[in-house]
XYZ file of C-alpha atoms in Angstrom:
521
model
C -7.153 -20.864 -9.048
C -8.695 -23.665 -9.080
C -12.398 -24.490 -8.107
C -13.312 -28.257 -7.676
C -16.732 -27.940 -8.972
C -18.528 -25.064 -9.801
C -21.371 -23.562 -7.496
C -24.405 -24.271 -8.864
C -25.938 -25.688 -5.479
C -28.850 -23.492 -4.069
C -28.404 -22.141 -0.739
C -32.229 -22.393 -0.443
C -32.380 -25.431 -0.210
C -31.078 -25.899 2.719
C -31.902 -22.776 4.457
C -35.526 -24.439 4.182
C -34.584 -27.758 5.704
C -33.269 -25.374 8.443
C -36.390 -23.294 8.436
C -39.282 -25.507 7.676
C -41.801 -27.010 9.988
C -43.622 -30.264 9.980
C -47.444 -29.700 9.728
C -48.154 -32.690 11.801
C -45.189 -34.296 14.166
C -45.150 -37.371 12.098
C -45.717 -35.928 8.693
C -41.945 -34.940 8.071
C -42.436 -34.749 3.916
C -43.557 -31.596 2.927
C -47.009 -31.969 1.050
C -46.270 -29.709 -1.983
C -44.083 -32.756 -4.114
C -42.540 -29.881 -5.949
C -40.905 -28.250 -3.379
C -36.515 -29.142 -2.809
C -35.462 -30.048 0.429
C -32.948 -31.859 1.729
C -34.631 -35.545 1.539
C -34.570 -35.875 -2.453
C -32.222 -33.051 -3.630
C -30.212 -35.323 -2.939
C -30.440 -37.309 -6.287
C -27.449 -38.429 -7.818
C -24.003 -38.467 -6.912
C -23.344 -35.357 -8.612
C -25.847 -34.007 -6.826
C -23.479 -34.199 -3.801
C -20.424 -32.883 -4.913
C -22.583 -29.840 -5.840
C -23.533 -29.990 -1.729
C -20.050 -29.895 -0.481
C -19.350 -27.517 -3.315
C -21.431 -24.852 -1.346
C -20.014 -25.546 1.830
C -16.559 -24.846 0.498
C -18.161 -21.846 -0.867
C -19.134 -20.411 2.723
C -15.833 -19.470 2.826
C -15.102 -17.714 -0.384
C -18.839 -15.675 -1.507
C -21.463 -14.487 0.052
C -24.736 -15.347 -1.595
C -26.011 -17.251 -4.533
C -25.878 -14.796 -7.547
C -22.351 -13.126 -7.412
C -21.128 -10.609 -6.518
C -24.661 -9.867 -4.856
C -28.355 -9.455 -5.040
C -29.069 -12.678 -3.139
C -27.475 -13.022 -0.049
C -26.816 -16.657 1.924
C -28.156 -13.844 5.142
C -30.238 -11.022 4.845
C -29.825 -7.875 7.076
C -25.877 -7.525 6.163
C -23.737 -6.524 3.375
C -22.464 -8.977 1.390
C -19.543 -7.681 0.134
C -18.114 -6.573 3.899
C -19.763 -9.541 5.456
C -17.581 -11.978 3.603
C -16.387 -14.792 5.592
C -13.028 -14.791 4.523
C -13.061 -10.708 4.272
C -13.752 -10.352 8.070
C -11.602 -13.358 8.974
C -8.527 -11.460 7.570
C -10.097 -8.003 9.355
C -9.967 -9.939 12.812
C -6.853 -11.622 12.904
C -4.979 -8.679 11.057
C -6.135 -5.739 11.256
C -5.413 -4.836 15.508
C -2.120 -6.286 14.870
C 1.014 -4.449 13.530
C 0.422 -5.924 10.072
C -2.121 -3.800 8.938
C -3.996 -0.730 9.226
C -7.522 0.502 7.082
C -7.934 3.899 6.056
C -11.361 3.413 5.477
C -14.368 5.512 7.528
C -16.560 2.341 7.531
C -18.503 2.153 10.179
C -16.282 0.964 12.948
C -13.964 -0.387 10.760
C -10.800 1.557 12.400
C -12.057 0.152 16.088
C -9.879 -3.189 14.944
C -6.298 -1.096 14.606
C -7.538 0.973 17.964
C -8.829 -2.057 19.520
C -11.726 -0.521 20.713
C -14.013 -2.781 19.856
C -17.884 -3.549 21.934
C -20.079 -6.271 21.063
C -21.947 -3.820 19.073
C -19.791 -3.800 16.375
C -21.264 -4.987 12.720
C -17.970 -6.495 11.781
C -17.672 -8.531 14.852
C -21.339 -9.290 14.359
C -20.961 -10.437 10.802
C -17.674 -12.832 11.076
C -19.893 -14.610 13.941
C -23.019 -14.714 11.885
C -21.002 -16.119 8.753
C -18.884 -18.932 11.424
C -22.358 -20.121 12.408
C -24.223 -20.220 8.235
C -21.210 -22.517 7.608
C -21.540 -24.796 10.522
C -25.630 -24.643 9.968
C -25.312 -25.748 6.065
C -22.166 -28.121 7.105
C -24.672 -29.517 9.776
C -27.654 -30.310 7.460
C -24.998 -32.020 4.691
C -23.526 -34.156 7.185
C -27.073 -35.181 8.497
C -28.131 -35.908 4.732
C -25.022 -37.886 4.216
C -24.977 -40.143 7.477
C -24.857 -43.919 6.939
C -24.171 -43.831 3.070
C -22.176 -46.246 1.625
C -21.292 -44.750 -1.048
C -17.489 -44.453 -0.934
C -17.196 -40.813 -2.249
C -20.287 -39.774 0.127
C -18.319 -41.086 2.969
C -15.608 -38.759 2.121
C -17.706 -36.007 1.265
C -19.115 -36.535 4.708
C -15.459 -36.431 6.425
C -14.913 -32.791 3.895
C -18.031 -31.618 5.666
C -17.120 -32.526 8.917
C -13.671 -31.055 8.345
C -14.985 -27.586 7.031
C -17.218 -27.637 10.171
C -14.549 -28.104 12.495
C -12.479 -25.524 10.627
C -15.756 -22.871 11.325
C -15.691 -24.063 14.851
C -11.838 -23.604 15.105
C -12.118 -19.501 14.114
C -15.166 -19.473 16.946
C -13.028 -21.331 19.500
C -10.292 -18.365 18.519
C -11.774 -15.476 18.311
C -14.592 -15.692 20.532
C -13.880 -18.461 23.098
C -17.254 -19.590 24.660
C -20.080 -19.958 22.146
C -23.271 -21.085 20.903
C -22.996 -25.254 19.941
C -24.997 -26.891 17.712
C -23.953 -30.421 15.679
C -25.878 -32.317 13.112
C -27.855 -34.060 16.463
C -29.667 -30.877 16.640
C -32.398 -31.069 14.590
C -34.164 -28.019 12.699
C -36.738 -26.428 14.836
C -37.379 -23.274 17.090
C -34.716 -23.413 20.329
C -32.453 -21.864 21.809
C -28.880 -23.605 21.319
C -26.698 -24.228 24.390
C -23.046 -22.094 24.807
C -20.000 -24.606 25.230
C -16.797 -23.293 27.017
C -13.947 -23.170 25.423
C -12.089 -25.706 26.540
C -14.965 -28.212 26.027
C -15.608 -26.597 22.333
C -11.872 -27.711 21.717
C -12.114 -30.626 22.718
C -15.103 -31.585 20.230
C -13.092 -30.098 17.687
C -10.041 -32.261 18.516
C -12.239 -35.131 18.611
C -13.824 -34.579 15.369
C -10.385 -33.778 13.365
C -9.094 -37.625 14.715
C -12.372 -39.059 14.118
C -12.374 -38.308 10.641
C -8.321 -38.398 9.678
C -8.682 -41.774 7.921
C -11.336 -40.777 6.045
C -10.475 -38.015 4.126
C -8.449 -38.742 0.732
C -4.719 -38.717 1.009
C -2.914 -35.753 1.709
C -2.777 -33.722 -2.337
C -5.352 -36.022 -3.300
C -7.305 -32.880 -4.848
C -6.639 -29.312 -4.374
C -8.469 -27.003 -3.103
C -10.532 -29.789 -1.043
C -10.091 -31.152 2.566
C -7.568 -33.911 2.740
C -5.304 -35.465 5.650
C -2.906 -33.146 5.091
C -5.147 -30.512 6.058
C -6.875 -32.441 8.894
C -3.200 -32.590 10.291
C -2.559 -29.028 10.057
C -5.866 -28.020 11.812
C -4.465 -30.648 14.423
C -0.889 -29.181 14.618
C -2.590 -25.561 14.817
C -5.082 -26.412 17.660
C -2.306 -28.129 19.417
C 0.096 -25.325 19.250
C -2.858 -23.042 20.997
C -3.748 -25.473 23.061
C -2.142 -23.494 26.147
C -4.328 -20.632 25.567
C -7.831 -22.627 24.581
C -7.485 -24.998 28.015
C -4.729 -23.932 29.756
C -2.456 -26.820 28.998
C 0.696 -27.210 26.841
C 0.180 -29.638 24.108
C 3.331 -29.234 21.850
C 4.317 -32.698 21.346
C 1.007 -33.397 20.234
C 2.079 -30.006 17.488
C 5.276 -32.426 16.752
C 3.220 -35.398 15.948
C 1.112 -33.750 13.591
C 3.433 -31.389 11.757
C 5.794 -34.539 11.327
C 2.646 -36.364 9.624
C 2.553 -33.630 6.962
C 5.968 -33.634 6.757
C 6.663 -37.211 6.076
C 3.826 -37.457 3.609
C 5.843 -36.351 0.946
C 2.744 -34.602 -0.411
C 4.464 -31.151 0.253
C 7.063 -29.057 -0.750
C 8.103 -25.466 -0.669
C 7.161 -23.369 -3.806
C 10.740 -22.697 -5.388
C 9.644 -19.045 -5.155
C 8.450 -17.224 -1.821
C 5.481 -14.931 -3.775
C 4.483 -18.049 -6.288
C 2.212 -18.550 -3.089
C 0.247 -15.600 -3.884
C -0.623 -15.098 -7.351
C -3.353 -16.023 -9.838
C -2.060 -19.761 -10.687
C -1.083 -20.634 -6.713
C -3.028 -23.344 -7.316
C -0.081 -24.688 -8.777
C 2.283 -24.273 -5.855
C 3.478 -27.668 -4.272
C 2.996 -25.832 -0.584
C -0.106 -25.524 -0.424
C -2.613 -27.945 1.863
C -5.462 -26.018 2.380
C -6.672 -22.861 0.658
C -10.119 -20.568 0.156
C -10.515 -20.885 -3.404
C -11.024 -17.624 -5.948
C -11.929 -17.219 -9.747
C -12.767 -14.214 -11.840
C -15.659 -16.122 -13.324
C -16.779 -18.466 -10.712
C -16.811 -16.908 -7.225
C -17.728 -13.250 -7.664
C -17.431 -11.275 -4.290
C -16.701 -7.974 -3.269
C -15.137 -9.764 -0.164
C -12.825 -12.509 -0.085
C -9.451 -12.002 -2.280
C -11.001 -9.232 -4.519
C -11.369 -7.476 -1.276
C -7.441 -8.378 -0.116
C -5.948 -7.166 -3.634
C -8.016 -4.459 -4.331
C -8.046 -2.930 -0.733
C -4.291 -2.971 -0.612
C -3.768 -1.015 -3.733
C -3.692 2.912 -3.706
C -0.955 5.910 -4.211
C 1.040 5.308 -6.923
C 0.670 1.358 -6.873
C -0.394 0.403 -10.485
C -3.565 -1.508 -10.691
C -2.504 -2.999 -13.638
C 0.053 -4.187 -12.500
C -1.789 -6.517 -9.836
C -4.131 -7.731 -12.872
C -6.965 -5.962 -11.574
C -9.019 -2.510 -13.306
C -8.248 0.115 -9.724
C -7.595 0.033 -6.426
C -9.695 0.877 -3.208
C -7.168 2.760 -1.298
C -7.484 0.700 2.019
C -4.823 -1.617 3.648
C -1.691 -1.459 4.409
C 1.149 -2.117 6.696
C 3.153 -0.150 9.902
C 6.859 0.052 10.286
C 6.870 -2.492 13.072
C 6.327 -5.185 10.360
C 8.811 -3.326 7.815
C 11.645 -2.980 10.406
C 11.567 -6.858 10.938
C 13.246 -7.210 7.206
C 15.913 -4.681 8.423
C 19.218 -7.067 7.955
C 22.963 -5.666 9.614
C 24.413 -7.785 6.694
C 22.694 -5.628 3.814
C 21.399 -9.725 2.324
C 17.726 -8.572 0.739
C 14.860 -10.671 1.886
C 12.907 -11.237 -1.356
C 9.871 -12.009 1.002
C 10.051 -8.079 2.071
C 6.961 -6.652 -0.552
C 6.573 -3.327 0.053
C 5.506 -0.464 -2.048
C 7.310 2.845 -0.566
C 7.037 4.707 -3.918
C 4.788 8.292 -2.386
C 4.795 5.966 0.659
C 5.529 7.281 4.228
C 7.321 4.886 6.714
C 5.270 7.148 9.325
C 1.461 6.530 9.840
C 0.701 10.353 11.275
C -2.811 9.590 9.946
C -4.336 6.085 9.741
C -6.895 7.591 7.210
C -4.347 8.398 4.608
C -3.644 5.479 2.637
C -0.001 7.015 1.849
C 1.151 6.920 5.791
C 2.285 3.638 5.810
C 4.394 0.929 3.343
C 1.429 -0.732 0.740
C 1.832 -4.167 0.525
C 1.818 -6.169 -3.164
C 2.263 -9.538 -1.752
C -1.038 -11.025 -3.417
C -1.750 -9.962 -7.353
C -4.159 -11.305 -9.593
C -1.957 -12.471 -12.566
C 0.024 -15.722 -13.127
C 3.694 -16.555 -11.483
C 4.843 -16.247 -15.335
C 3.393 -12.331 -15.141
C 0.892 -13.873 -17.862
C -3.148 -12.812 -17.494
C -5.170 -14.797 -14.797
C -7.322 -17.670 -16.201
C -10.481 -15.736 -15.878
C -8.869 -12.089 -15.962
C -11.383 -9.357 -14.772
C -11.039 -6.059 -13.582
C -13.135 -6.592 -10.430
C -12.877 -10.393 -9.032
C -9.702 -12.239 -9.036
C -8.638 -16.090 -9.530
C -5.779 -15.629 -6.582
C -6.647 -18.104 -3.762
C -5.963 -17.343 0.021
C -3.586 -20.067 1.150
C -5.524 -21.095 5.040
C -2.216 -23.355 5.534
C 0.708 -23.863 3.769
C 4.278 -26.002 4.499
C 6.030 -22.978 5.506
C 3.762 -22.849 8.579
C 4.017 -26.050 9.352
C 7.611 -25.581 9.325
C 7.725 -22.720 11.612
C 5.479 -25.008 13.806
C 7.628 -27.714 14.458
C 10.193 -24.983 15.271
C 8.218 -23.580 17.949
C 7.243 -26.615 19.535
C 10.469 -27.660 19.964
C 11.834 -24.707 21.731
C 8.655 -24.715 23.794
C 9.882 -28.115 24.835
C 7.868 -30.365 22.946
C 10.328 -33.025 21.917
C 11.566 -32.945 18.463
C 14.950 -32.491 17.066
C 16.933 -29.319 17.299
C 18.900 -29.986 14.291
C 15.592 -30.546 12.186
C 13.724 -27.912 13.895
C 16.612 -25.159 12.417
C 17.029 -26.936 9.133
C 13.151 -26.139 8.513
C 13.949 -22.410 9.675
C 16.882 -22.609 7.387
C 15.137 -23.264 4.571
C 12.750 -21.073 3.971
C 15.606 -18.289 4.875
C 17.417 -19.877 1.812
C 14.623 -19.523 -0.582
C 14.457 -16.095 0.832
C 17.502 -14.928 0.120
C 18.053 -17.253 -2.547
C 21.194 -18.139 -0.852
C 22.706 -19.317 2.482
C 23.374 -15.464 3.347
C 20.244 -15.699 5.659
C 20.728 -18.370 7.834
C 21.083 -18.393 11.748
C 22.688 -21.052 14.042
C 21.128 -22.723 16.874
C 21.576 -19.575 19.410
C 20.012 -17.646 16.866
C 16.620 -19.933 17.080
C 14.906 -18.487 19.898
C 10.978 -17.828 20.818
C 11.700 -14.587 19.852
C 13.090 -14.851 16.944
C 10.183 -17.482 15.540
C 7.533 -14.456 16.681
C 9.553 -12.641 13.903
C 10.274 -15.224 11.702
C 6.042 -16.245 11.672
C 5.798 -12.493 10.601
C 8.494 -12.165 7.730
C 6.851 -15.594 6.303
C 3.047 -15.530 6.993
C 2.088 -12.028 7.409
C -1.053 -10.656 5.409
C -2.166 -14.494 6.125
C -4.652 -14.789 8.930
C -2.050 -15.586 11.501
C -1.271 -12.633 13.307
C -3.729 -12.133 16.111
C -3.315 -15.689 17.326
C 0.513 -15.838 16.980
C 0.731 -12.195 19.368
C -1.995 -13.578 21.643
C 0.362 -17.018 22.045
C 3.382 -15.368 22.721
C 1.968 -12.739 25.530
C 2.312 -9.667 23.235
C -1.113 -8.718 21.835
C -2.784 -6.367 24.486
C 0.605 -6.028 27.174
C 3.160 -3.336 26.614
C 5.677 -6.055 26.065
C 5.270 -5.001 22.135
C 3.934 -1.690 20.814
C 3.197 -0.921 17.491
C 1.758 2.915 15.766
C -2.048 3.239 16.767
C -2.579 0.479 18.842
C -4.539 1.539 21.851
C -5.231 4.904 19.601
C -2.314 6.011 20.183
C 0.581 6.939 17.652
C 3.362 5.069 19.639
C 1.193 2.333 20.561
C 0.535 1.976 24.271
C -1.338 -1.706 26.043
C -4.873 -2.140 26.212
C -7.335 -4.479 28.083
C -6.246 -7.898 28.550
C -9.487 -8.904 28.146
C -9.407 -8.053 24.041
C -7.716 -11.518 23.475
C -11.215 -12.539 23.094
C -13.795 -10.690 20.987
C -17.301 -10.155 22.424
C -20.169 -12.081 22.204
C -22.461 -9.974 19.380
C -24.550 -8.310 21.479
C -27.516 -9.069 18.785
C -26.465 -12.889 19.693
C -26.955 -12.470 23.071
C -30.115 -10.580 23.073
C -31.795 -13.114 20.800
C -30.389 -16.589 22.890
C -30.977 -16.115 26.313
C -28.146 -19.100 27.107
C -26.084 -17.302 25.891
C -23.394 -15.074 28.543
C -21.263 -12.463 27.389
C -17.156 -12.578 27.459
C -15.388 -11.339 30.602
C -14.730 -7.353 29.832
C -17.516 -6.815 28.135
């Protein structure tokens, strides 16, 4: 844990530079002096860090008075509407990483994949994609043409967190509503880009702003050219599903530029990723940021620790006050640590104590492995800096070396160029810290597609990586790959091809009439 700057910035204040109109066209300052709006908030340089401190925020809370009672958007939840809680819901949960035994709503529709567009969880991860590009729109706008040297990089960290939002929406839901800081605040009805086009304004924006940001580990927890690269390497990696055209070289440039930087390093332990002081861990290069006192949420990571603890898993042990008896994982994922030469992969963090193996029942929290891969205490075992029973200082690692690693790997045996020797000493070594010896390694046969599908899975899973890796490789709605429940059925069977996008919101569609619904739907 580590916040840059605490949030003290009112959401309000921007929300009314969104919302307000001018009483006369050319009378654009409001006539009550005492009322905050974007023109002279703005009044000192702290005043700006506390800005970008909100947008940052998007990501990890909800509203402005944790852990609720006022919301960032009315009309939904803010505990289930958390951006980063329904990020990890729709990249996880209709995969074979986890299942929710939860009755919420249509909360079990993910794991079916069943989905329609009038689903409030879809709904909500669009709504909270487009308050983060709204706010990062207005703080870009209000930063413009400073030259200031730390407003110029603020202004490259907003830019950055913007084209992170737009990334999920270019993922998830393909074609969608557009609107930059040239839009100005007022009553229409914004445009829908294709995908392809909405990728490349993202790629566009990520190389525009690479020299601005501060130097790769300049600060953690804030946007840097490390992270820039990542996004880069990521989008490029996808690039064959966003536009139809390979682009892994392009992966290989970038994931080589994070390499070389020397900013980066692998955490000498595989779970010191995932605990209370990750802050400190030397992998990291981008991360949602958590603290018991700070960013109060019933989403986020107090949703991801909590939710995965039930049974017989002790809450204490996790460094929070109970569990919620929610998440969990199905064998598919467990039978990927199964190893002929009896070598334990320490990366393998399942809790089978009262456990079934078997999900019979994807509403009893004890069908299925738990999962105790993220806990709320230090890598020493030691109390979180802000220990609570509810919220948690663990931050959600967004991109980490490992990845990157795995990345380069890919790309190479997708025949991006590259080095095959380098491309298996990466693989190599995170096997190594896995096993904590060379018991795990492969040779170059061994390095297949197939085997970096698994590999992503053993490393990354419970991450936010799931949906897109299955979608890349062909496997997410064919029968190439089953796993228990999806389709709604206990031995898995394929579903619509069609659910490699999500839907449009149907409220999003009745309300802009540019707007056209996904194929399928």
């Amino acid at each position: 844990m580590k916040y840059f700057n605490k949030i003290l910035f009112p959401t309000l204040v921007i929300l009314l530079s969104l919302m307000t109109s001018c009483v006369n066209d050319l009378d654009v300052v409001p006539l009550d002096k005492t009322l905050i709006t974007s023109a002279n908030v703005y009044d000192s340089p702290e005043a700006y860090k506390e800005g970008l401190a909100k947008l940052y925020a998007s990501f990890a809370v909800s509203g402005q008075r944790g852990p609720s009672g006022l919301p960032d958007i009315s009309g939904i939840d803010e505990g289930f509407s958390n951006y980063l809680r329904q990020y990890w819901n729709v990249q996880e949960l209709p995969t074979d990483e986890a299942v929710m035994a939860w009755n919420d709503a249509t909360i079990k529709d993910f794991h079916w994949m069943t989905w329609t567009p009038n689903d409030v969880f879809i709904g909500a991860m669009y709504s909270r994609i487009f308050y983060t590009v709204a706010i990062s729109n207005e703080y870009i706008r209000a930063t413009a043409g400073s030259q200031d040297p730390d407003i110029q990089r603020y202004n490259a960290e907003a830019r950055f967190i913007r084209a992170l939002a737009y990334y999920h929406a270019l993922d998830l839901f393909g074609n969608v509503t557009f609107v930059t800081e040239k839009d100005l605040p007022g009553a229409f009805f914004p445009q829908q880009i294709s995908r392809a086009d909405l990728f490349k304004y993202i790629e566009t924006e990520l190389l525009d702003i690479q020299d601005k940001l501060g130097a790769p580990g300049f600060e953690y927890g804030r946007a840097d050219q490390g992270a820039d690269w990542t996004l880069l390497a990521t989008l490029y990696l996808n690039a064959g599903v966003y536009t139809g055209q390979d682009r892994y070289a392009d992966c290989i440039t970038y994931c080589n530029k994070v390499i070389s930087s020397g900013a980066y390093s692998l955490a000498p332990k595989y779970a010191n990723n995932f605990v209370a002081d990750n802050n400190k861990s030397p992998e990291m290069i981008f991360s949602i940021g958590s603290d018991g006192d700070h960013t109060r949420s019933y989403g986020g990571m107090t949703y991801l620790i909590h939710a995965a603890i039930g049974g017989s898993m002790p809450s204490a042990d996790f460094g929070v006050g109970g569990g919620w008896g929610g998440i969990r994982t199905t064998k598919a994922l467990v039978n990927k640590f199964s190893d002929p030469s009896g070598s334990t992969d320490q990366r393998a963090m399942f809790w089978t104590d009262g456990q079934s193996l078997e999900i019979n029942d994807i509403a009893t929290f004890t069908d299925g492995y738990g999962i105790t891969k993220f806990k709320n205490v230090n890598a020493d075992g030691s109390p979180a800096v802000h220990p609570h029973p509810d919220f948690v200082c663990t931050d959600f690692p967004v991109f980490r070396l490992a990845d990157v690693y795995l990345m380069y790997a890919e790309s190479f045996l997708r025949g991006g160029g590259g080095d095959a020797a380098t491309a298996l000493g990466y693989v190599n070594a995170l096997r190594e810290r896995a096993y904590g010896d060379a018991s795990g390694d492969i040779n170059q046969s061994q390095l297949t597609l197939d085997f970096i599908l698994n590999e992503r899975a053993r490393e990354l899973y419970w991450e936010g990586h799931r949906r897109t890796d299955l979608i890349r490789f062909g496997e997410f709605t064919s029968d190439a790959y089953l796993w228990p429940w999806k389709g709604k059925v206990k031995d898995g069977k394929a579903v619509e091809s069609y659910r490699t996008l999500y839907p449009i919101p149907a409220a999003e569609l009745g309300a802009n009439p540019n707007l056209k619904q996904n194929p399928g739907y």
